[in-house]
Short mmCIF file of C-alpha atoms in Angstrom, two decimals:
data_model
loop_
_atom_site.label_atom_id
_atom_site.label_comp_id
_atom_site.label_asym_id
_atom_site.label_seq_id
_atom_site.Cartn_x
_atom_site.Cartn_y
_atom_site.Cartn_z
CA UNK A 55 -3.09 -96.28 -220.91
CA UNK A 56 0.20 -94.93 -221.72
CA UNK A 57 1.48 -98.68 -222.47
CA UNK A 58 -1.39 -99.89 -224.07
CA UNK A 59 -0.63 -96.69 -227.12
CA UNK A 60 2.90 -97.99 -226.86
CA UNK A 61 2.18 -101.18 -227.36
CA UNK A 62 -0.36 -100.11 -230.23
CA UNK A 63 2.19 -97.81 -231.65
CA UNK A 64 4.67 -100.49 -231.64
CA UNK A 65 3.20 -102.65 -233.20
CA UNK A 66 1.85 -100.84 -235.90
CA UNK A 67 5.58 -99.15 -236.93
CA UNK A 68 7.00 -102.84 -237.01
CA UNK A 69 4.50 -104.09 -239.08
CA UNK A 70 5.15 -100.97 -241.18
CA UNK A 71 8.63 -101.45 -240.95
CA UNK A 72 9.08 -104.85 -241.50
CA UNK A 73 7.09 -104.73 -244.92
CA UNK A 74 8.85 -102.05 -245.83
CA UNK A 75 12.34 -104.05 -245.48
CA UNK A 76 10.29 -106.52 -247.57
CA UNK A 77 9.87 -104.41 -250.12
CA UNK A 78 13.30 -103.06 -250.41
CA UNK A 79 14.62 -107.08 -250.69
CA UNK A 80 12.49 -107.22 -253.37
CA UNK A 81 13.08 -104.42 -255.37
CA UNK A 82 9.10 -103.42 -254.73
CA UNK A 83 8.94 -99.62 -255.01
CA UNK A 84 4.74 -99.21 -254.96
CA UNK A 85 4.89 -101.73 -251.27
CA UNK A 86 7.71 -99.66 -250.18
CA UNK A 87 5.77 -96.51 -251.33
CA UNK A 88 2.03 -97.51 -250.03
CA UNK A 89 3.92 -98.87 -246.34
CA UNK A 90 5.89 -95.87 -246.07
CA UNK A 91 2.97 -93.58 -247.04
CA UNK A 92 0.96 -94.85 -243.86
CA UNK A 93 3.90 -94.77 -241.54
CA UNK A 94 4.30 -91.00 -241.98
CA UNK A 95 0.58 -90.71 -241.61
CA UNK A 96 1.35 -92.48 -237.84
CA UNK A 97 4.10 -90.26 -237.41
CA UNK A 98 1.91 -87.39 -237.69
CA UNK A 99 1.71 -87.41 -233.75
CA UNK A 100 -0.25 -84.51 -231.90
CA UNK A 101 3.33 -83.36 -231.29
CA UNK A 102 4.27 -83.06 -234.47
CA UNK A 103 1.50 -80.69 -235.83
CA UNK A 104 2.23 -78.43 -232.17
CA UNK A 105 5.63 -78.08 -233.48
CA UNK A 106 4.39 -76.97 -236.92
CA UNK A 107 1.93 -74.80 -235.38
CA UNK A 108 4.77 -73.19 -232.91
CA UNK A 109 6.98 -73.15 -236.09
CA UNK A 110 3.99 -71.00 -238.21
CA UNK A 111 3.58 -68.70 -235.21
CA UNK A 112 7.39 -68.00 -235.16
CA UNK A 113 7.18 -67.49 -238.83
CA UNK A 114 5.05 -64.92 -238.37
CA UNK A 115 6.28 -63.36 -235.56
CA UNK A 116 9.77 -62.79 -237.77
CA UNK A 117 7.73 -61.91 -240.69
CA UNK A 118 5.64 -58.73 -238.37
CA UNK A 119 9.69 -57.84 -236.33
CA UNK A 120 10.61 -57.88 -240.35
CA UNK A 121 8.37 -55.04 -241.11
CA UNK A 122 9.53 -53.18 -237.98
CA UNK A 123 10.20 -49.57 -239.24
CA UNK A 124 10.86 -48.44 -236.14
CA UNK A 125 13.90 -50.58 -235.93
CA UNK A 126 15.60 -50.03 -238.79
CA UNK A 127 15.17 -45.89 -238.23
CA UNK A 128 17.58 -47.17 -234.89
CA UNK A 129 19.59 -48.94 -236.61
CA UNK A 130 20.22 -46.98 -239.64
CA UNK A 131 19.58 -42.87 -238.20
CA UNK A 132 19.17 -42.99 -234.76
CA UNK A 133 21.75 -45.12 -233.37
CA UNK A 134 24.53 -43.54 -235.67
CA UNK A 135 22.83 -39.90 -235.18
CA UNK A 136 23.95 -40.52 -231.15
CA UNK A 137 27.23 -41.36 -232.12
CA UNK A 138 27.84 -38.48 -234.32
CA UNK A 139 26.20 -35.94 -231.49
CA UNK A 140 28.50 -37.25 -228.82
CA UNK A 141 31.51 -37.09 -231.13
CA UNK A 142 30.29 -33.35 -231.48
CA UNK A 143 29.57 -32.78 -227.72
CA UNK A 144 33.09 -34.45 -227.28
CA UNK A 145 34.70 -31.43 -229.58
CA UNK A 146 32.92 -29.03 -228.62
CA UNK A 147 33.90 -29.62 -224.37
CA UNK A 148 38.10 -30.05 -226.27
CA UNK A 149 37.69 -27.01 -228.21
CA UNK A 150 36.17 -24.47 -225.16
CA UNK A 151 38.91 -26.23 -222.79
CA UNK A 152 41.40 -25.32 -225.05
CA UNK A 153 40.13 -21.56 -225.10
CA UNK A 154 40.08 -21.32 -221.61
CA UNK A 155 43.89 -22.98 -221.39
CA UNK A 156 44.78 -20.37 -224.19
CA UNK A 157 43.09 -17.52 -222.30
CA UNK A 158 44.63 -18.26 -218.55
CA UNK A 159 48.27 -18.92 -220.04
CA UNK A 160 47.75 -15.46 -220.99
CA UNK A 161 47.08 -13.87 -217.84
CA UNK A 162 48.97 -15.62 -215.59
CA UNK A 163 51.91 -14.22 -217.06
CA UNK A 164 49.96 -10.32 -216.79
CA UNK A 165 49.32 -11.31 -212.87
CA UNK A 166 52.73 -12.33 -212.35
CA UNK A 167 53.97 -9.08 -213.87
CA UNK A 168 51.77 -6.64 -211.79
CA UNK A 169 52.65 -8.50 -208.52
CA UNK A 170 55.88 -8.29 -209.50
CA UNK A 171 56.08 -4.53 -210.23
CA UNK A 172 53.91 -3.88 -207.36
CA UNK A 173 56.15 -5.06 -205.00
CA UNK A 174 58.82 -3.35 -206.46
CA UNK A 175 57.25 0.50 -206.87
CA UNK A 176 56.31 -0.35 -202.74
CA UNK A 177 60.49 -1.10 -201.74
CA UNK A 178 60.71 2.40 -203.79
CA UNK A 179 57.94 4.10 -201.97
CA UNK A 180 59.05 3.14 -198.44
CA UNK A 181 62.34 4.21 -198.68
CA UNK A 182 61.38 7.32 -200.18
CA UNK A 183 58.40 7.85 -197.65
CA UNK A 184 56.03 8.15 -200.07
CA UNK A 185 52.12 9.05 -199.65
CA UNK A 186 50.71 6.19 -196.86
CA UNK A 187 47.56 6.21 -199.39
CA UNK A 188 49.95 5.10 -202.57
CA UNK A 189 51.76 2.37 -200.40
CA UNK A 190 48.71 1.24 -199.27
CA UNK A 191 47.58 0.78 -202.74
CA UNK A 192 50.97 -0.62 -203.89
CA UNK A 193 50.45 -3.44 -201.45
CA UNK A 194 46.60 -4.33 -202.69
CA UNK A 195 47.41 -4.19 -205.98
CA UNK A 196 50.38 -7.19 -205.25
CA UNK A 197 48.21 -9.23 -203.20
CA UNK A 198 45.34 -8.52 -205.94
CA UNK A 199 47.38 -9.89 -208.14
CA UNK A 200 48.92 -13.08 -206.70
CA UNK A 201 45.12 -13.82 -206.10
CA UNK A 202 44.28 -13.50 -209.20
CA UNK A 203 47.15 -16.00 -210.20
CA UNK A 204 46.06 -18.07 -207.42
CA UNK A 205 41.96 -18.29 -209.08
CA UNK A 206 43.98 -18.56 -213.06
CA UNK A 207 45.64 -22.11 -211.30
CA UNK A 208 42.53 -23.23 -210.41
CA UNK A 209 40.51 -22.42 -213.69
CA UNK A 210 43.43 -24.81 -215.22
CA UNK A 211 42.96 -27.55 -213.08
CA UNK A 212 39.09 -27.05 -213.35
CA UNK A 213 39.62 -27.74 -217.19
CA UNK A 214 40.42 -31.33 -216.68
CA UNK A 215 36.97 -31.98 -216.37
CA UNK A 216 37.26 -32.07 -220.16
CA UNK A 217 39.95 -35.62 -220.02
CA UNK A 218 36.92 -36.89 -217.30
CA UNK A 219 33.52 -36.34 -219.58
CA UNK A 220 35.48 -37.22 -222.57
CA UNK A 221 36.47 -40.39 -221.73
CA UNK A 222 32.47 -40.95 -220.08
CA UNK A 223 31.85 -39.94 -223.56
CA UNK A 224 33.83 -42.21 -225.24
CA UNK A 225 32.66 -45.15 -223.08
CA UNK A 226 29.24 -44.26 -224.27
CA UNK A 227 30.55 -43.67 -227.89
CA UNK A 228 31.93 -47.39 -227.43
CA UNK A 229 28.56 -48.53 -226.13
CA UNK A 230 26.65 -46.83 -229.29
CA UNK A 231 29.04 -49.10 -231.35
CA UNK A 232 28.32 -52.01 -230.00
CA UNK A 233 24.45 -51.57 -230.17
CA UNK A 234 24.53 -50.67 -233.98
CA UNK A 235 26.07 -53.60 -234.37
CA UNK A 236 23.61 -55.90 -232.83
CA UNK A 237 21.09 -54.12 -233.98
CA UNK A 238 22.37 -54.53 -237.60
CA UNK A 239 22.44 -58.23 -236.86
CA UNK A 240 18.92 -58.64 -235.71
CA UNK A 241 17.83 -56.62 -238.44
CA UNK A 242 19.81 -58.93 -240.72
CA UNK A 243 18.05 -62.24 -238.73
CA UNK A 244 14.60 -60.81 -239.24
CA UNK A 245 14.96 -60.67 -242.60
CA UNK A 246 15.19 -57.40 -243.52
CA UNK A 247 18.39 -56.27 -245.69
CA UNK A 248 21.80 -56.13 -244.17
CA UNK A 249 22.76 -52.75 -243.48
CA UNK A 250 25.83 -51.42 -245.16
CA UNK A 251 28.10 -49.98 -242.81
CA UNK A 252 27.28 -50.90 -239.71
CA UNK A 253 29.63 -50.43 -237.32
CA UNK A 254 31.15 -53.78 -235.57
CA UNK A 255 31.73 -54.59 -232.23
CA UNK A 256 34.66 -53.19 -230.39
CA UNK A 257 37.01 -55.41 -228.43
CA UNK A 258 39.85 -55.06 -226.50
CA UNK A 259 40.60 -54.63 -222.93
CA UNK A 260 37.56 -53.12 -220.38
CA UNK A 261 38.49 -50.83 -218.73
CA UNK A 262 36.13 -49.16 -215.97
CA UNK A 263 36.94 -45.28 -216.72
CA UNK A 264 36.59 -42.32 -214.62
CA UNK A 265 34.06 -43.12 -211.62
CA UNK A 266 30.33 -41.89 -212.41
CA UNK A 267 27.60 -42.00 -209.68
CA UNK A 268 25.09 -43.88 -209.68
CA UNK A 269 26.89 -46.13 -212.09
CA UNK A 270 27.84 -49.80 -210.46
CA UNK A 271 31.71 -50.49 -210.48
CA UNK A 272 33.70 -53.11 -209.41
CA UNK A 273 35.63 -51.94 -206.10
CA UNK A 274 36.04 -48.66 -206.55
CA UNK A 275 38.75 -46.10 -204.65
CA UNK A 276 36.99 -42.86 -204.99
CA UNK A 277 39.67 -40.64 -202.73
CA UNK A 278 43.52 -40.47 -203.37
CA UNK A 279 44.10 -41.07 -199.82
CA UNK A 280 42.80 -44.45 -200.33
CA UNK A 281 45.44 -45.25 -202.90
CA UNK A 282 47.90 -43.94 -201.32
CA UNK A 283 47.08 -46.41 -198.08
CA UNK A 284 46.53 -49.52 -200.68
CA UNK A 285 50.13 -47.87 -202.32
CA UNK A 286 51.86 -48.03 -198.76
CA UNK A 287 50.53 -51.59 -197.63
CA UNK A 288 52.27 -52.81 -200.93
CA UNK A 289 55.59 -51.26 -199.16
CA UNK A 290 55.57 -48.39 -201.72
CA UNK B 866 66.58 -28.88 -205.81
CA UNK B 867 67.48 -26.35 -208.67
CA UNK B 868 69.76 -29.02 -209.87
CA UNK B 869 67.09 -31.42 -211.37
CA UNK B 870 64.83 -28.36 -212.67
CA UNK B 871 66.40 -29.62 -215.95
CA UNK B 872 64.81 -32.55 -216.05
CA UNK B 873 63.30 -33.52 -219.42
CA UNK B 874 59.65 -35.10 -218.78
CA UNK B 875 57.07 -36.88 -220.99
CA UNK B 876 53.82 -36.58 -220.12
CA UNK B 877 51.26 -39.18 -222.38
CA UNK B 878 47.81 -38.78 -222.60
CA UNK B 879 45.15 -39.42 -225.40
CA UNK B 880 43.52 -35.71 -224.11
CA UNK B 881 45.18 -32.78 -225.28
CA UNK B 882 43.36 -30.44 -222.75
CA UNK B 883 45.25 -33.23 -219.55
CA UNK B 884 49.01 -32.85 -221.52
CA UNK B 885 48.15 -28.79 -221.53
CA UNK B 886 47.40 -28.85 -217.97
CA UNK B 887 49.99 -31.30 -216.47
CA UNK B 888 52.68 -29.39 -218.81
CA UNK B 889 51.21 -25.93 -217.12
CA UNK B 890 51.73 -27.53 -213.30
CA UNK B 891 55.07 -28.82 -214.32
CA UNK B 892 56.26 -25.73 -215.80
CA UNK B 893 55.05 -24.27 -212.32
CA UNK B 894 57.40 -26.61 -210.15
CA UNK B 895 59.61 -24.72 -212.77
CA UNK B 896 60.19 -27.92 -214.81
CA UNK B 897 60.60 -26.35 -218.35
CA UNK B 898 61.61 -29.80 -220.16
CA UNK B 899 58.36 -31.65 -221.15
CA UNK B 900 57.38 -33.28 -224.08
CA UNK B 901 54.02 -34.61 -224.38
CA UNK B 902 53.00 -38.07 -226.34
CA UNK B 903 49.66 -38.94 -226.97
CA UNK B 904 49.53 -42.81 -226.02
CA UNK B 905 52.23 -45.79 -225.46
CA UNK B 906 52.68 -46.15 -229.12
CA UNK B 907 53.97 -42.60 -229.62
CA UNK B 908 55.53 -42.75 -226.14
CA UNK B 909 57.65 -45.46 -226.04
CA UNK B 910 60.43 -44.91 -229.59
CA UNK B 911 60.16 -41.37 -227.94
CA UNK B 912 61.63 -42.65 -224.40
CA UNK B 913 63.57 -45.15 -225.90
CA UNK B 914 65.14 -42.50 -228.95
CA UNK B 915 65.47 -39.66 -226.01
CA UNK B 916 67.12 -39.08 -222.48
CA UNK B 917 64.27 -38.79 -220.62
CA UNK B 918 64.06 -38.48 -216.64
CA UNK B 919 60.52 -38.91 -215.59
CA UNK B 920 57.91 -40.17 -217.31
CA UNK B 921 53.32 -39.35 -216.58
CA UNK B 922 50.85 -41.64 -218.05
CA UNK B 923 47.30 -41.85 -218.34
CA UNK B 924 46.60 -45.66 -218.05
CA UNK B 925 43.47 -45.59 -220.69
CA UNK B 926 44.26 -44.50 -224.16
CA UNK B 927 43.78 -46.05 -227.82
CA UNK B 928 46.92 -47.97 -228.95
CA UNK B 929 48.85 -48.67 -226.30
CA UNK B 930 47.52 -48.24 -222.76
CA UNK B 931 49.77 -47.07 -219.95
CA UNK B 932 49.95 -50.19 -218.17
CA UNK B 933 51.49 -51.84 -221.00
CA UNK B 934 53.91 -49.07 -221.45
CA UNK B 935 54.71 -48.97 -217.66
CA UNK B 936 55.86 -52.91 -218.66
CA UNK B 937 57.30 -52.20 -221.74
CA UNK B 938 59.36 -49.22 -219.81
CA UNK B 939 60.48 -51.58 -216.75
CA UNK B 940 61.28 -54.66 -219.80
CA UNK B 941 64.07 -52.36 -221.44
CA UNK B 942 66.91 -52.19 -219.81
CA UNK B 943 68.11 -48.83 -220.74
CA UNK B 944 64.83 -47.62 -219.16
CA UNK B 945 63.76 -49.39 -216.52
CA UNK B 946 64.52 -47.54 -213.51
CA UNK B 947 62.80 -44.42 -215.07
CA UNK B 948 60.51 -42.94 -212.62
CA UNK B 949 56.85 -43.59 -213.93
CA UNK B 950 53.97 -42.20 -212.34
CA UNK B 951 50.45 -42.82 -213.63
CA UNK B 952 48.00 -40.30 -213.71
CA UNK B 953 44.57 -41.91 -214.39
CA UNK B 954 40.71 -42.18 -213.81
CA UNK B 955 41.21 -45.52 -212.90
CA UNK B 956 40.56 -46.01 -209.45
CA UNK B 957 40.06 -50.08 -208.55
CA UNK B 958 41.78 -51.67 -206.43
CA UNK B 959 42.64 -54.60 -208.70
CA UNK B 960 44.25 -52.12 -211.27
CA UNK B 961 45.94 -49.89 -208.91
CA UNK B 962 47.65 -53.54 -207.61
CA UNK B 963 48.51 -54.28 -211.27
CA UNK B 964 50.06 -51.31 -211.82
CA UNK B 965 52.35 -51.33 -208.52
CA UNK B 966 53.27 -55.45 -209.45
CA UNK B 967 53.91 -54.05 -212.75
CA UNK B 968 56.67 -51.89 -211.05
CA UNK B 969 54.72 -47.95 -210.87
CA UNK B 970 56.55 -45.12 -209.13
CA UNK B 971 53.40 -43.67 -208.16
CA UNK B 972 49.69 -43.38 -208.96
CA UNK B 973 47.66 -40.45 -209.03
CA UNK B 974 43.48 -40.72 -209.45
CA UNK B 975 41.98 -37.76 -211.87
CA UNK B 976 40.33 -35.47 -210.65
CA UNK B 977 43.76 -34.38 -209.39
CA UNK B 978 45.00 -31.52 -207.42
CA UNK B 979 48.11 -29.51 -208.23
CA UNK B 980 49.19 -29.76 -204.53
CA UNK B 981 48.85 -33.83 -205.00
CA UNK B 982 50.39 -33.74 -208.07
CA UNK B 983 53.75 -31.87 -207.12
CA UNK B 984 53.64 -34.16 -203.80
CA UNK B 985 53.90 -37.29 -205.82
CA UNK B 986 56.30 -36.22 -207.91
CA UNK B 987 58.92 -34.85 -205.72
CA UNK B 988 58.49 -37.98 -203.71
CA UNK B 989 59.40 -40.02 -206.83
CA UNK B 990 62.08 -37.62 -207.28
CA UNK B 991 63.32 -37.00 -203.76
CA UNK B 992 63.89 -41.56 -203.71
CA UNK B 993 65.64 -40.88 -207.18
CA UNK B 994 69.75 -40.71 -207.67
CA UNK B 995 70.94 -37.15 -208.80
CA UNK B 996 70.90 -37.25 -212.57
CA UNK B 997 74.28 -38.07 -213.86
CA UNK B 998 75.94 -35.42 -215.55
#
């Protein structure tokens, strides 16, 4: 069956083909015209008119993503609203870790001072045998105090949290970027109008950041004891 | 000991919050000398303009990373026995390799502990030469 169209086929288009060589020997435009005329009407396969329909259907599929309103409130508000909220969140976490540094650098200096004095008033009051009740105090009041210190240390420390969720943050920030971007270029594709502005792409180096459950990474060392084994097997 | 508690530091790190603390623990091990630097680009005329003994680094910062300052660092002469630890979130294997082939003192994960902090660097210190002069 398959041959018999082929054979049909071909020897219809070099009929076709032939008289339109003909024609072009001879300077015969209206042959030319009338032979090619009927080859394209061969041509016009049951392929051909799938195509165009697949064609129309894509047409129309970019015409409806086109008048997508949805996407360009992403692209234009809601993508670069993100950005701006975690560039808040991010100053907001700097600015209360800075209070909190301000705030413990300046009692760890009182703390140090009433231990300090403490311990001295108590040499005093033993060697002047002093009320047992005002030693006893004397001797709270300095281990009260280098507590105290002890808990200030440990509300520093506690602020680097802030280093660790800003630079989450700013992996996410980096993210947001990126999908403004593409977004602005599908918008653009569709045929809508470019947006002005939108951000571009980031490259550089990847880095994989602090560690964040739940979140895949590539061979992870969650515990400093682990680095300092790797550390050691590379004689360090 | 006493004798290298005037050791000038320079502690680099894009947060301001991690220079505030790591200046606070240093001060602590009653090292009063540290400047801070807030990535390699800042860093490194810094090092290379000043006599500095020990240098921290976060490894992921805008500009220059640490990484490429630990090679700029070991590449000059005049600075490349400087003790360099880095003090990062970045914990994989493959980077914690770079970083010792790239010639790292020590390496310290975040979160961090004070107690791991003034380990590390008294160990770095401790396989050090006495500062001349």
């Amino acid at each position: 069956m398959a041959m018999s169209e082929f054979a049909r086929r071909s020897a219809s288009y070099s009929q076709l083909l032939g008289a339109m060589s003909e024609a072009i020997a001879r300077g015969d435009e209206a042959a030319f015209d009338a032979a090619a005329w009927i080859l394209e009407g061969e041509l016009d396969s049951p392929i051909r008119s799938g195509v165009r329909r697949v064609a129309g259907e894509l047409q129309a599929a970019l015409d409806q993503f086109g008048k997508s309103s949805r996407l360009v409130d992403l692209a234009e508000r809601d993508v670069p609203d993100a950005r701006e909220r975690l560039a808040h969140v991010l100053k907001l976490t700097d600015e209360a870790a800075h209070r909190t540094l301000d705030l413990v650098e300046q009692s760890q200096p009182l703390a140090d001072g009433l231990a300090r004095r403490s311990e001295e008033l108590l040499n005093q009051a033993n060697r002047h045998c002093s009320p047992e009740g005002l030693v006893d105090f004397l001797k709270t009041t300095a281990t009260t105090a280098n507590d105290i210190r002890a808990r200030l240390d440990e509300v520093l420390m506690t602020q680097g949290y802030q280093d660790i969720t800003g630079q989450i943050i700013r992996g996410v920030m980096k993210l947001v970027v990126e999908l403004e971007g593409a977004l602005a270029d599908l918008i653009q594709i569709g045929g809508l109008r470019p947006l002005a502005g939108a951000a571009s792409a980031p490259n550089g180096a990847i880095l994989h950041g602090p560690i964040v459950p739940g979140v895949q990474h590539i061979g992870p060392i969650a515990a400093q004891t682990e680095v300092d084994a790797l550390l050691s097997g590379l004689g360090m | 000991m006493d004798a290298r508690k005037d050791l000038n530091f320079l502690v680099v790190d894009d947060f301001s919050t991690m220079r505030r603390i790591v200046k606070n623990l240093l001060h602590d091990l009653g090292y009063a000398n540290v400047t801070e630097a807030d990535d390699g680009n800042t860093a490194l005329p810094l090092l290379k303009a000043g006599s500095f003994d020990f240098l921290i680094t976060d490894w992921n910062m805008p500009g220059m990373a640490g990484l490429d300052l630990l090679k700029q660092v070991r590449a000059d002469e005049r600075l490349k026995k400087l003790p360099v630890l880095m003090l990062t979130a970045e914990a994989s294997r493959e980077q914690i390799v770079a970083a010792a082939q790239a010639g790292v003192s020590g390496y310290v994960i975040k979160p961090f502990t004070a107690a791991v902090l003034k380990e590390k660097v008294e160990k770095i210190l401790a396989a050090q030469p006495a500062k001349a002069g």
